[in-house]
Each structure stands twice: as C-alpha cells, then as structure tokens.
C-alpha cells in the first residue's frame, strides 16, 4: 500500500505526518476551496481508489450544512472531508447511519481537552457544542461512483478562527476554541486527534456497540430535556429519552408515547436549569 500526498501551496498542516499517524492514504490539499465535500464528490472515483482519503483546505468559503444550511467559516477554522469506501468500513450496513453521531463524538472527545473546565457535548444528530454554543458542524453523505459507494464526512471545527467578525446571530449560537481560551492550537494535531478518535470509535462500535452507545448518551446535551424536533414540514415536541442502538433519537411526548426518529433537526431545546 502506498501513501501519496498531493500538495499545492505550502499548507499550515504537516501532511506527511497526518498520513503516518492516521492511516489516511491520500491528502488532496487546496489553500482555498468553496466546499471540501463538494470537491470530494467531484473527485470521488479516484479518491475511492486511495481511501481513506482526506480533502483539506486552509480556507473554506462556502461550506454546507444539513439541508440548506451554510457553515460560516474564516481562516483558522479546521475544515476537511474524509472519504471512505463504504464496503471497506468497519461498520456493518445497518450501522452506517450512525456515522454522523460517531463523528460528532470523535470531535467532542478531541476538542474537550482544548477547552478545559467547560462542558463539551454532542447535540443529535451531528453538532458539537461547548456549553450551548456550536463549535463544530458535520455533514455526512453517501455517493456512488460507478459500482462503488463512498461515504464523505465533512467536518468544520472552529479552532483558531475568531467569530468576532461574524453576524450577531452566528456569535450568539457559535463559539471557537480561540475565542474561548485565547490560545492558538496546532491544526495538524487537532485533525490527527479527530481522525484517530473516529477510527477508534468505529472499531469499538463493531466490538462493543453498547459501550459506544453509552458514551454517546453520556455526552448528549439533549437527554432529559424538552425539545422540538423538525422532520420535513412537521414538528414533534417531547422529552428526549436518549439515543438508541441505531442512532435514532428517542422522544417521549406529553401523552407518554415513545417515538423514534432517525432524522430531523432539533429546532429548540430546554435551557439548562
């Protein structure tokens, strides 16, 4: 197995170190990109030949979130996409829907030591929060390239960027490691930590799904809180009773009915008391 690195301008990352310490076989680096996921989709066929592969940029200008959401980003943020061959993943088909949740937990575990004395949590299905402010967004997608299926995991983490120039509505609901601590981080080290955590969680999910599920529920900010979930054009209100073994959100309605949701967006949730 060969490791290749495609390098354009000198990046603020140690690309060979990323490959050596994570098992990533190819890095597609560009100084500026509109969206790492978008480029990963366009290059999916060759990237699957060298998967697991990484699409990485120092400046993302038009990052995407779930649905029509956009990811607000400036220089210093850590933005990248991981490209995996679906057939070579450690996850069985029935557990692939959990990849967003696993990635959120991986980012949470990697970021928590950078913001000590603060609560770092996951918000189902794919956000990472410090306190109740979003520090990371994740977009996982499946795409076909010929007869092969690729899983593309887009990750945007507010690390060395400052949100002070962001619109007020962004500053109210988002945070960055730099704004919270006043310290810059080694982006290569943060990226390596995230990929290593994700690799470990995927392997552990195959061996001991109950333990990983317990860890995810312990890190969930929503458990026990009243919330409103949007699915399509419908809203569902209730109390979060956790995340089940398939990665679905479990909601108890006011009438005592238990409902499971494999997708949707939490639009409001009860503030911490």
PDB file of N, CA and C in Angstrom, residues 97-150:
ATOM      1  N   UNK A  97     -25.744   4.473   9.396  1.00  0.00           N
ATOM      2  CA  UNK A  97     -26.482   5.692   9.713  1.00  0.00           C
ATOM      3  C   UNK A  97     -25.916   6.389  10.950  1.00  0.00           C
ATOM      4  N   UNK A  98     -25.100   5.680  11.722  1.00  0.00           N
ATOM      5  CA  UNK A  98     -24.541   6.248  12.939  1.00  0.00           C
ATOM      6  C   UNK A  98     -23.259   7.033  12.698  1.00  0.00           C
ATOM      7  N   UNK A  99     -22.815   7.137  11.436  1.00  0.00           N
ATOM      8  CA  UNK A  99     -21.517   7.746  11.185  1.00  0.00           C
ATOM      9  C   UNK A  99     -21.489   9.210  11.616  1.00  0.00           C
ATOM     10  N   UNK A 100     -22.601   9.958  11.417  1.00  0.00           N
ATOM     11  CA  UNK A 100     -22.632  11.356  11.868  1.00  0.00           C
ATOM     12  C   UNK A 100     -22.485  11.435  13.380  1.00  0.00           C
ATOM     13  N   UNK A 101     -23.210  10.570  14.077  1.00  0.00           N
ATOM     14  CA  UNK A 101     -23.145  10.555  15.540  1.00  0.00           C
ATOM     15  C   UNK A 101     -21.744  10.191  16.020  1.00  0.00           C
ATOM     16  N   UNK A 102     -21.131   9.167  15.405  1.00  0.00           N
ATOM     17  CA  UNK A 102     -19.778   8.775  15.787  1.00  0.00           C
ATOM     18  C   UNK A 102     -18.784   9.905  15.533  1.00  0.00           C
ATOM     19  N   UNK A 103     -18.960  10.603  14.396  1.00  0.00           N
ATOM     20  CA  UNK A 103     -18.042  11.694  14.086  1.00  0.00           C
ATOM     21  C   UNK A 103     -18.194  12.818  15.097  1.00  0.00           C
ATOM     22  N   UNK A 104     -19.433  13.138  15.471  1.00  0.00           N
ATOM     23  CA  UNK A 104     -19.645  14.160  16.493  1.00  0.00           C
ATOM     24  C   UNK A 104     -18.989  13.790  17.804  1.00  0.00           C
ATOM     25  N   UNK A 105     -19.113  12.526  18.186  1.00  0.00           N
ATOM     26  CA  UNK A 105     -18.490  12.072  19.435  1.00  0.00           C
ATOM     27  C   UNK A 105     -16.974  12.124  19.329  1.00  0.00           C
ATOM     28  N   UNK A 106     -16.434  11.787  18.157  1.00  0.00           N
ATOM     29  CA  UNK A 106     -14.979  11.851  17.946  1.00  0.00           C
ATOM     30  C   UNK A 106     -14.476  13.277  18.074  1.00  0.00           C
ATOM     31  N   UNK A 107     -15.175  14.229  17.449  1.00  0.00           N
ATOM     32  CA  UNK A 107     -14.767  15.636  17.559  1.00  0.00           C
ATOM     33  C   UNK A 107     -14.895  16.104  18.998  1.00  0.00           C
ATOM     34  N   UNK A 108     -15.971  15.736  19.638  1.00  0.00           N
ATOM     35  CA  UNK A 108     -16.168  16.131  21.040  1.00  0.00           C
ATOM     36  C   UNK A 108     -15.007  15.641  21.902  1.00  0.00           C
ATOM     37  N   UNK A 109     -14.605  14.381  21.732  1.00  0.00           N
ATOM     38  CA  UNK A 109     -13.517  13.819  22.529  1.00  0.00           C
ATOM     39  C   UNK A 109     -12.179  14.500  22.241  1.00  0.00           C
ATOM     40  N   UNK A 110     -11.983  14.913  20.972  1.00  0.00           N
ATOM     41  CA  UNK A 110     -10.723  15.562  20.599  1.00  0.00           C
ATOM     42  C   UNK A 110     -10.671  17.015  21.049  1.00  0.00           C
ATOM     43  N   UNK A 111     -11.817  17.684  21.055  1.00  0.00           N
ATOM     44  CA  UNK A 111     -11.859  19.115  21.375  1.00  0.00           C
ATOM     45  C   UNK A 111     -11.920  19.368  22.878  1.00  0.00           C
ATOM     46  N   UNK A 112     -12.529  18.466  23.632  1.00  0.00           N
ATOM     47  CA  UNK A 112     -12.723  18.686  25.068  1.00  0.00           C
ATOM     48  C   UNK A 112     -11.442  19.077  25.805  1.00  0.00           C
ATOM     49  N   UNK A 113     -10.288  18.433  25.545  1.00  0.00           N
ATOM     50  CA  UNK A 113      -9.074  18.838  26.264  1.00  0.00           C
ATOM     51  C   UNK A 113      -8.586  20.247  25.905  1.00  0.00           C
ATOM     52  N   UNK A 114      -9.041  20.785  24.778  1.00  0.00           N
ATOM     53  CA  UNK A 114      -8.603  22.116  24.366  1.00  0.00           C
ATOM     54  C   UNK A 114      -9.368  23.221  25.088  1.00  0.00           C
ATOM     55  N   UNK A 115     -10.515  22.879  25.661  1.00  0.00           N
ATOM     56  CA  UNK A 115     -11.337  23.873  26.370  1.00  0.00           C
ATOM     57  C   UNK A 115     -11.626  23.345  27.773  1.00  0.00           C
ATOM     58  N   UNK A 116     -10.581  23.208  28.600  1.00  0.00           N
ATOM     59  CA  UNK A 116     -10.768  22.639  29.935  1.00  0.00           C
ATOM     60  C   UNK A 116     -11.707  23.480  30.781  1.00  0.00           C
ATOM     61  N   UNK A 117     -12.350  22.819  31.722  1.00  0.00           N
ATOM     62  CA  UNK A 117     -13.280  23.454  32.650  1.00  0.00           C
ATOM     63  C   UNK A 117     -14.546  23.948  31.964  1.00  0.00           C
ATOM     64  N   UNK A 118     -14.802  23.469  30.746  1.00  0.00           N
ATOM     65  CA  UNK A 118     -16.047  23.773  30.053  1.00  0.00           C
ATOM     66  C   UNK A 118     -16.706  22.465  29.638  1.00  0.00           C
ATOM     67  N   UNK A 119     -18.025  22.481  29.594  1.00  0.00           N
ATOM     68  CA  UNK A 119     -18.763  21.290  29.189  1.00  0.00           C
ATOM     69  C   UNK A 119     -18.797  21.195  27.677  1.00  0.00           C
ATOM     70  N   UNK A 120     -18.304  20.083  27.154  1.00  0.00           N
ATOM     71  CA  UNK A 120     -18.316  19.825  25.720  1.00  0.00           C
ATOM     72  C   UNK A 120     -19.241  18.658  25.465  1.00  0.00           C
ATOM     73  N   UNK A 121     -20.175  18.823  24.544  1.00  0.00           N
ATOM     74  CA  UNK A 121     -21.222  17.824  24.363  1.00  0.00           C
ATOM     75  C   UNK A 121     -21.552  17.659  22.893  1.00  0.00           C
ATOM     76  N   UNK A 122     -22.308  16.600  22.597  1.00  0.00           N
ATOM     77  CA  UNK A 122     -22.844  16.414  21.251  1.00  0.00           C
ATOM     78  C   UNK A 122     -24.336  16.740  21.282  1.00  0.00           C
ATOM     79  N   UNK A 123     -24.815  17.281  20.173  1.00  0.00           N
ATOM     80  CA  UNK A 123     -26.254  17.523  20.005  1.00  0.00           C
ATOM     81  C   UNK A 123     -26.708  16.736  18.788  1.00  0.00           C
ATOM     82  N   UNK A 124     -27.523  15.738  19.033  1.00  0.00           N
ATOM     83  CA  UNK A 124     -28.020  14.878  17.961  1.00  0.00           C
ATOM     84  C   UNK A 124     -28.619  15.727  16.845  1.00  0.00           C
ATOM     85  N   UNK A 125     -28.356  15.399  15.553  1.00  0.00           N
ATOM     86  CA  UNK A 125     -27.592  14.220  15.142  1.00  0.00           C
ATOM     87  C   UNK A 125     -26.127  14.486  14.845  1.00  0.00           C
ATOM     88  N   UNK A 126     -25.694  15.767  14.725  1.00  0.00           N
ATOM     89  CA  UNK A 126     -24.344  15.949  14.171  1.00  0.00           C
ATOM     90  C   UNK A 126     -23.669  17.258  14.571  1.00  0.00           C
ATOM     91  N   UNK A 127     -23.995  17.799  15.736  1.00  0.00           N
ATOM     92  CA  UNK A 127     -23.338  19.023  16.188  1.00  0.00           C
ATOM     93  C   UNK A 127     -22.509  18.747  17.435  1.00  0.00           C
ATOM     94  N   UNK A 128     -21.475  19.568  17.620  1.00  0.00           N
ATOM     95  CA  UNK A 128     -20.668  19.530  18.839  1.00  0.00           C
ATOM     96  C   UNK A 128     -20.751  20.909  19.476  1.00  0.00           C
ATOM     97  N   UNK A 129     -21.019  20.934  20.770  1.00  0.00           N
ATOM     98  CA  UNK A 129     -21.229  22.185  21.486  1.00  0.00           C
ATOM     99  C   UNK A 129     -20.238  22.330  22.630  1.00  0.00           C
ATOM    100  N   UNK A 130     -19.858  23.570  22.901  1.00  0.00           N
ATOM    101  CA  UNK A 130     -19.169  23.914  24.139  1.00  0.00           C
ATOM    102  C   UNK A 130     -20.143  24.803  24.903  1.00  0.00           C
ATOM    103  N   UNK A 131     -20.514  24.357  26.106  1.00  0.00           N
ATOM    104  CA  UNK A 131     -21.651  24.998  26.747  1.00  0.00           C
ATOM    105  C   UNK A 131     -22.867  24.698  25.888  1.00  0.00           C
ATOM    106  N   UNK A 132     -23.538  25.735  25.423  1.00  0.00           N
ATOM    107  CA  UNK A 132     -24.643  25.530  24.488  1.00  0.00           C
ATOM    108  C   UNK A 132     -24.377  26.238  23.174  1.00  0.00           C
ATOM    109  N   UNK A 133     -23.092  26.469  22.873  1.00  0.00           N
ATOM    110  CA  UNK A 133     -22.700  27.105  21.621  1.00  0.00           C
ATOM    111  C   UNK A 133     -22.035  26.080  20.703  1.00  0.00           C
ATOM    112  N   UNK A 134     -22.374  26.161  19.432  1.00  0.00           N
ATOM    113  CA  UNK A 134     -21.876  25.204  18.439  1.00  0.00           C
ATOM    114  C   UNK A 134     -20.426  25.504  18.094  1.00  0.00           C
ATOM    115  N   UNK A 135     -19.601  24.472  18.167  1.00  0.00           N
ATOM    116  CA  UNK A 135     -18.193  24.634  17.812  1.00  0.00           C
ATOM    117  C   UNK A 135     -17.821  23.800  16.599  1.00  0.00           C
ATOM    118  N   UNK A 136     -18.702  22.892  16.202  1.00  0.00           N
ATOM    119  CA  UNK A 136     -18.417  22.016  15.074  1.00  0.00           C
ATOM    120  C   UNK A 136     -19.707  21.620  14.374  1.00  0.00           C
ATOM    121  N   UNK A 137     -19.651  21.604  13.038  1.00  0.00           N
ATOM    122  CA  UNK A 137     -20.740  21.075  12.241  1.00  0.00           C
ATOM    123  C   UNK A 137     -20.234  19.918  11.399  1.00  0.00           C
ATOM    124  N   UNK A 138     -21.105  18.957  11.142  1.00  0.00           N
ATOM    125  CA  UNK A 138     -20.741  17.740  10.413  1.00  0.00           C
ATOM    126  C   UNK A 138     -21.788  17.466   9.351  1.00  0.00           C
ATOM    127  N   UNK A 139     -21.336  17.097   8.172  1.00  0.00           N
ATOM    128  CA  UNK A 139     -22.246  16.704   7.095  1.00  0.00           C
ATOM    129  C   UNK A 139     -21.730  15.404   6.496  1.00  0.00           C
ATOM    130  N   UNK A 140     -22.455  14.313   6.725  1.00  0.00           N
ATOM    131  CA  UNK A 140     -22.089  13.003   6.186  1.00  0.00           C
ATOM    132  C   UNK A 140     -23.017  12.666   5.026  1.00  0.00           C
ATOM    133  N   UNK A 141     -22.420  12.234   3.922  1.00  0.00           N
ATOM    134  CA  UNK A 141     -23.185  11.929   2.718  1.00  0.00           C
ATOM    135  C   UNK A 141     -22.685  10.624   2.103  1.00  0.00           C
ATOM    136  N   UNK A 142     -23.584   9.928   1.423  1.00  0.00           N
ATOM    137  CA  UNK A 142     -23.201   8.760   0.638  1.00  0.00           C
ATOM    138  C   UNK A 142     -23.402   9.066  -0.834  1.00  0.00           C
ATOM    139  N   UNK A 143     -22.414   8.747  -1.660  1.00  0.00           N
ATOM    140  CA  UNK A 143     -22.495   8.965  -3.100  1.00  0.00           C
ATOM    141  C   UNK A 143     -21.929   7.748  -3.811  1.00  0.00           C
ATOM    142  N   UNK A 144     -22.472   7.469  -4.987  1.00  0.00           N
ATOM    143  CA  UNK A 144     -21.988   6.360  -5.795  1.00  0.00           C
ATOM    144  C   UNK A 144     -21.019   6.851  -6.860  1.00  0.00           C
ATOM    145  N   UNK A 145     -19.998   6.059  -7.112  1.00  0.00           N
ATOM    146  CA  UNK A 145     -19.065   6.292  -8.211  1.00  0.00           C
ATOM    147  C   UNK A 145     -18.966   4.982  -8.975  1.00  0.00           C
ATOM    148  N   UNK A 146     -19.725   4.873 -10.059  1.00  0.00           N
ATOM    149  CA  UNK A 146     -19.807   3.605 -10.757  1.00  0.00           C
ATOM    150  C   UNK A 146     -20.490   2.579  -9.877  1.00  0.00           C
ATOM    151  N   UNK A 147     -19.842   1.444  -9.672  1.00  0.00           N
ATOM    152  CA  UNK A 147     -20.437   0.394  -8.839  1.00  0.00           C
ATOM    153  C   UNK A 147     -19.942   0.444  -7.402  1.00  0.00           C
ATOM    154  N   UNK A 148     -19.296   1.542  -7.023  1.00  0.00           N
ATOM    155  CA  UNK A 148     -18.783   1.683  -5.656  1.00  0.00           C
ATOM    156  C   UNK A 148     -19.513   2.800  -4.937  1.00  0.00           C
ATOM    157  N   UNK A 149     -19.616   2.648  -3.631  1.00  0.00           N
ATOM    158  CA  UNK A 149     -20.285   3.650  -2.796  1.00  0.00           C
ATOM    159  C   UNK A 149     -19.264   4.288  -1.865  1.00  0.00           C
ATOM    160  N   UNK A 150     -19.273   5.599  -1.832  1.00  0.00           N
ATOM    161  CA  UNK A 150     -18.369   6.321  -0.954  1.00  0.00           C
ATOM    162  C   UNK A 150     -19.120   7.057   0.142  1.00  0.00           C
TER     163      UNK A 150
END
